[in-house]
Amino acid sequence: MSVLRLLSSAARRAPSTFAQQRRGYAEVADKISLSLVLPHQAIFTSKDVVQVNVAAATGDMGILANHVPSIEALRPGMIEVIESGNASKKWFASGGFATVHPGNKLTINVIEAAPLESFSSEAVRANLQEALKVAAGNGSEEDKMEARIEADVYEALQHALGSK
Amino acid sequence: MSSATWRNFFTYNKYAQITARAVRQSLKESERVVAEKRGTTALKYQQWENGVGGPQVHLNPEEVKSVGKSAAV
């Protein structure tokens, strides 16, 4: 009888949210010190957080405490910060760099970032259509490249807003 | 950075400015006005020769009117 009770309580404790790529067993003791800064605003300044998910140019990555020191360029995409427990906050950033320093510190420098609620999906859709039009048109190669970069940003924004 | 061929045309700085501008243009109306101001830059320069300064040239003439008091020149 006690074995059954042990099994059922263990099943209740293990969460089934692995699709969100979050460690879910014991409460995390180690946190990483995060500084998420923009040129005009400091969103976090040396705040202890559990996990940070960033969209690096080489692929999406989740950064936990005691990560190996690394420098990653970010593509325009989401930054998700999990401070404790299951609460997470999301921002969409225009790109920048995430640097893990020795000594368990993470610094993310981006130029523009805003919480997902600050974006308007109609504006994104209109901007994307215009950018695709310029990218497929017959302007200079530079203008078309610029439009393609912008279209990539808008598509990433749409993806982020759609999977809120 | 999916189409990394922008390297043929732009520096990383220019690329970052383009993506930042795209993000600013996608904000909701109320926040967009504040954000657009962050994207404006103004530059003026003056050529000096033999101790005499030439004319001051604004690089972005149409945005100069919105720039406030400049440092003493």
Coordinates of C-alpha atoms in Angstrom, one line a residue:
Chain A
M1 CA 0.0 0.0 0.0
S2 CA 2.7 2.4 1.0
V3 CA 4.5 1.7 -2.3
L4 CA 1.5 2.7 -4.3
R5 CA 1.2 5.9 -2.3
L6 CA 4.8 6.7 -2.9
L7 CA 4.4 6.1 -6.7
S8 CA 1.3 8.3 -7.0
S9 CA 2.9 11.1 -5.0
A10 CA 6.1 10.9 -7.2
A11 CA 3.9 11.1 -10.3
R12 CA 2.1 14.2 -8.9
R13 CA 5.5 15.9 -8.2
A14 CA 7.0 15.4 -11.7
P15 CA 5.4 18.0 -14.0
S16 CA 4.6 17.1 -17.6
T17 CA 5.6 20.4 -19.1
F18 CA 8.7 19.3 -20.9
A19 CA 7.6 20.9 -24.1
Q20 CA 8.5 24.2 -22.5
Q21 CA 12.1 23.0 -22.0
R22 CA 12.2 23.8 -18.3
R23 CA 13.9 21.8 -15.6
G24 CA 11.1 20.6 -13.4
Y25 CA 12.4 18.3 -10.7
A26 CA 13.7 19.8 -7.5
E27 CA 13.5 23.5 -6.8
V28 CA 16.6 25.0 -8.3
A29 CA 19.2 26.1 -5.7
D30 CA 21.6 27.7 -8.1
K31 CA 20.7 30.8 -10.0
I32 CA 22.5 32.8 -12.6
S33 CA 23.0 36.6 -12.2
L34 CA 21.3 38.2 -15.2
S35 CA 21.8 41.7 -16.6
L36 CA 19.5 42.5 -19.5
V37 CA 20.3 46.0 -20.8
L38 CA 19.3 48.2 -23.6
P39 CA 21.0 51.5 -24.5
H40 CA 18.1 53.4 -23.0
Q41 CA 16.9 51.1 -20.3
A42 CA 18.2 48.4 -17.9
I43 CA 15.5 45.7 -17.7
F44 CA 17.5 43.6 -15.2
T45 CA 20.6 44.5 -13.3
S46 CA 22.4 41.6 -11.7
K47 CA 19.2 39.8 -10.9
D48 CA 19.3 36.2 -9.8
V49 CA 17.2 34.1 -12.2
V50 CA 16.8 30.4 -12.7
Q51 CA 16.9 30.1 -16.5
V52 CA 17.1 32.4 -19.5
N53 CA 16.0 31.2 -23.0
V54 CA 17.5 33.2 -25.9
A55 CA 17.4 32.9 -29.6
A56 CA 21.0 32.7 -30.6
A57 CA 22.1 32.9 -34.2
T58 CA 23.4 29.3 -34.0
G59 CA 20.1 28.1 -32.5
D60 CA 17.8 28.5 -29.5
M61 CA 19.5 28.0 -26.2
G62 CA 18.5 27.9 -22.5
I63 CA 21.1 29.2 -20.1
L64 CA 21.2 27.9 -16.5
A65 CA 23.4 28.6 -13.6
N66 CA 27.1 27.8 -14.0
H67 CA 27.0 27.8 -17.7
V68 CA 30.3 27.6 -19.6
P69 CA 31.5 31.1 -20.5
S70 CA 30.4 31.9 -24.0
I71 CA 29.6 34.7 -26.3
E72 CA 26.5 34.2 -28.5
A73 CA 25.2 36.6 -31.1
L74 CA 21.4 36.8 -30.9
R75 CA 19.0 36.8 -33.8
P76 CA 15.8 39.0 -33.7
G77 CA 13.7 36.8 -31.4
M78 CA 12.4 36.1 -28.0
I79 CA 14.1 36.4 -24.7
E80 CA 12.4 34.4 -21.9
V81 CA 13.4 34.9 -18.3
I82 CA 12.4 32.4 -15.6
E83 CA 13.0 34.1 -12.3
S84 CA 11.7 31.3 -9.9
G85 CA 9.2 28.6 -10.0
N86 CA 7.2 28.6 -13.1
A87 CA 6.7 32.3 -13.7
S88 CA 8.3 33.5 -16.9
K89 CA 8.5 36.9 -18.6
K90 CA 9.1 37.3 -22.3
W91 CA 10.5 40.1 -24.4
F92 CA 11.1 40.4 -28.1
A93 CA 14.5 41.7 -28.9
S94 CA 15.9 43.1 -32.1
G95 CA 19.2 41.3 -31.7
G96 CA 22.5 41.8 -29.8
F97 CA 24.8 39.6 -27.8
A98 CA 24.5 37.2 -24.8
T99 CA 27.7 36.8 -22.9
V100 CA 28.2 34.3 -20.1
H101 CA 31.0 35.4 -17.9
P102 CA 33.1 33.2 -15.6
G103 CA 31.6 33.5 -12.2
N104 CA 28.0 32.7 -13.1
K105 CA 27.1 36.0 -14.7
L106 CA 25.0 36.5 -17.8
T107 CA 24.9 39.8 -19.7
I108 CA 22.5 40.3 -22.5
N109 CA 22.9 43.5 -24.6
V110 CA 20.3 44.3 -27.1
I111 CA 19.4 47.5 -28.9
E112 CA 15.6 47.3 -28.8
A113 CA 13.4 45.0 -26.8
A114 CA 9.8 45.2 -25.6
P115 CA 7.3 42.8 -23.8
L116 CA 5.1 41.0 -26.3
E117 CA 2.0 43.0 -25.2
S118 CA 3.6 46.2 -26.6
F119 CA 3.5 45.0 -30.1
S120 CA 0.6 45.4 -32.5
S121 CA 0.0 42.4 -34.9
E122 CA -1.7 44.6 -37.5
A123 CA 1.3 46.8 -37.7
V124 CA 3.6 43.7 -38.0
R125 CA 1.4 42.3 -40.8
A126 CA 1.4 45.6 -42.7
N127 CA 5.1 46.1 -42.3
L128 CA 5.8 42.5 -43.4
Q129 CA 3.7 42.9 -46.6
E130 CA 5.5 46.1 -47.4
A131 CA 8.9 44.6 -46.7
L132 CA 8.2 41.6 -48.9
K133 CA 7.1 43.9 -51.7
V134 CA 10.3 45.8 -51.6
A135 CA 12.4 42.7 -51.3
A136 CA 10.8 41.2 -54.5
G137 CA 10.8 44.5 -56.4
N138 CA 13.4 46.0 -58.6
G139 CA 15.3 48.4 -56.3
S140 CA 19.0 48.3 -55.6
E141 CA 20.5 45.2 -54.1
E142 CA 21.1 47.1 -50.9
D143 CA 17.5 48.2 -50.6
K144 CA 16.3 44.6 -51.3
M145 CA 18.7 43.3 -48.7
E146 CA 17.5 45.8 -46.2
A147 CA 13.9 44.8 -46.9
R148 CA 14.8 41.1 -46.5
I149 CA 16.4 41.8 -43.1
E150 CA 13.3 43.6 -42.0
A151 CA 11.0 40.9 -43.3
D152 CA 13.0 38.3 -41.2
V153 CA 12.4 40.4 -38.1
Y154 CA 8.6 40.8 -38.9
E155 CA 8.3 37.0 -39.5
A156 CA 10.0 36.3 -36.2
L157 CA 7.7 38.8 -34.5
Q158 CA 4.7 37.1 -36.0
H159 CA 5.9 33.8 -34.8
A160 CA 6.5 35.1 -31.3
L161 CA 3.1 36.9 -31.1
G162 CA 1.3 33.8 -32.5
S163 CA 2.8 31.4 -29.9
K164 CA 2.2 33.6 -26.9
Chain B
M1 CA 20.4 36.2 -39.2
S2 CA 19.0 33.6 -41.5
S3 CA 20.0 35.4 -44.7
A4 CA 23.6 36.1 -43.6
T5 CA 24.4 37.5 -47.1
W6 CA 23.8 41.0 -45.7
R7 CA 27.5 40.8 -44.8
N8 CA 28.2 41.7 -48.4
F9 CA 26.5 45.0 -48.1
F10 CA 26.4 46.1 -44.5
T11 CA 28.5 46.3 -41.4
Y12 CA 27.1 44.6 -38.3
N13 CA 26.3 48.0 -36.9
K14 CA 24.1 48.9 -39.9
Y15 CA 22.4 45.5 -39.6
A16 CA 21.6 46.0 -35.9
Q17 CA 20.2 49.5 -36.7
I18 CA 17.9 48.0 -39.4
T19 CA 16.6 45.3 -37.0
A20 CA 16.1 47.8 -34.2
R21 CA 14.2 50.1 -36.6
A22 CA 12.0 47.1 -37.6
V23 CA 11.2 46.4 -34.0
R24 CA 10.4 50.0 -33.3
Q25 CA 8.0 50.2 -36.2
S26 CA 6.0 47.2 -34.9
L27 CA 5.2 48.6 -31.5
K28 CA 1.7 49.8 -30.5
E29 CA 0.9 53.4 -31.4
S30 CA 1.4 54.8 -27.9
E31 CA 4.9 53.4 -27.4
R32 CA 6.0 53.8 -31.0
V33 CA 6.1 57.6 -30.8
V34 CA 8.5 57.4 -27.9
A35 CA 10.6 54.7 -29.6
E36 CA 10.9 56.5 -32.9
K37 CA 12.7 59.3 -31.2
R38 CA 15.4 56.9 -30.1
G39 CA 16.1 56.1 -33.7
T40 CA 16.9 59.6 -34.9
T41 CA 20.5 60.8 -35.2
A42 CA 21.7 64.2 -36.1
L43 CA 25.2 65.1 -37.1
K44 CA 26.8 68.4 -38.1
Y45 CA 30.4 69.0 -39.0
Q46 CA 32.7 71.9 -39.7
Q47 CA 35.9 71.9 -41.8
W48 CA 38.7 74.0 -40.3
E49 CA 41.6 75.4 -42.4
N50 CA 44.4 77.7 -41.4
G51 CA 42.6 78.5 -38.1
V52 CA 39.4 79.5 -40.0
G53 CA 36.3 77.5 -39.7
G54 CA 34.2 76.7 -42.8
P55 CA 30.5 76.5 -42.9
Q56 CA 28.7 74.1 -40.5
V57 CA 27.1 71.3 -42.5
H58 CA 24.2 69.3 -41.1
L59 CA 24.2 65.7 -42.3
N60 CA 20.5 65.2 -41.7
P61 CA 18.9 68.6 -42.4
E62 CA 15.3 67.7 -42.1
E63 CA 15.7 66.4 -38.6
V64 CA 17.7 69.3 -37.2
K65 CA 14.5 71.3 -36.4
S66 CA 13.5 68.8 -33.8
V67 CA 16.9 68.8 -32.1
G68 CA 17.0 70.8 -28.9
K69 CA 19.6 73.1 -27.6
S70 CA 23.1 72.0 -28.7
A71 CA 26.3 72.3 -26.7
A72 CA 28.1 75.6 -26.8
V73 CA 30.1 75.7 -30.1

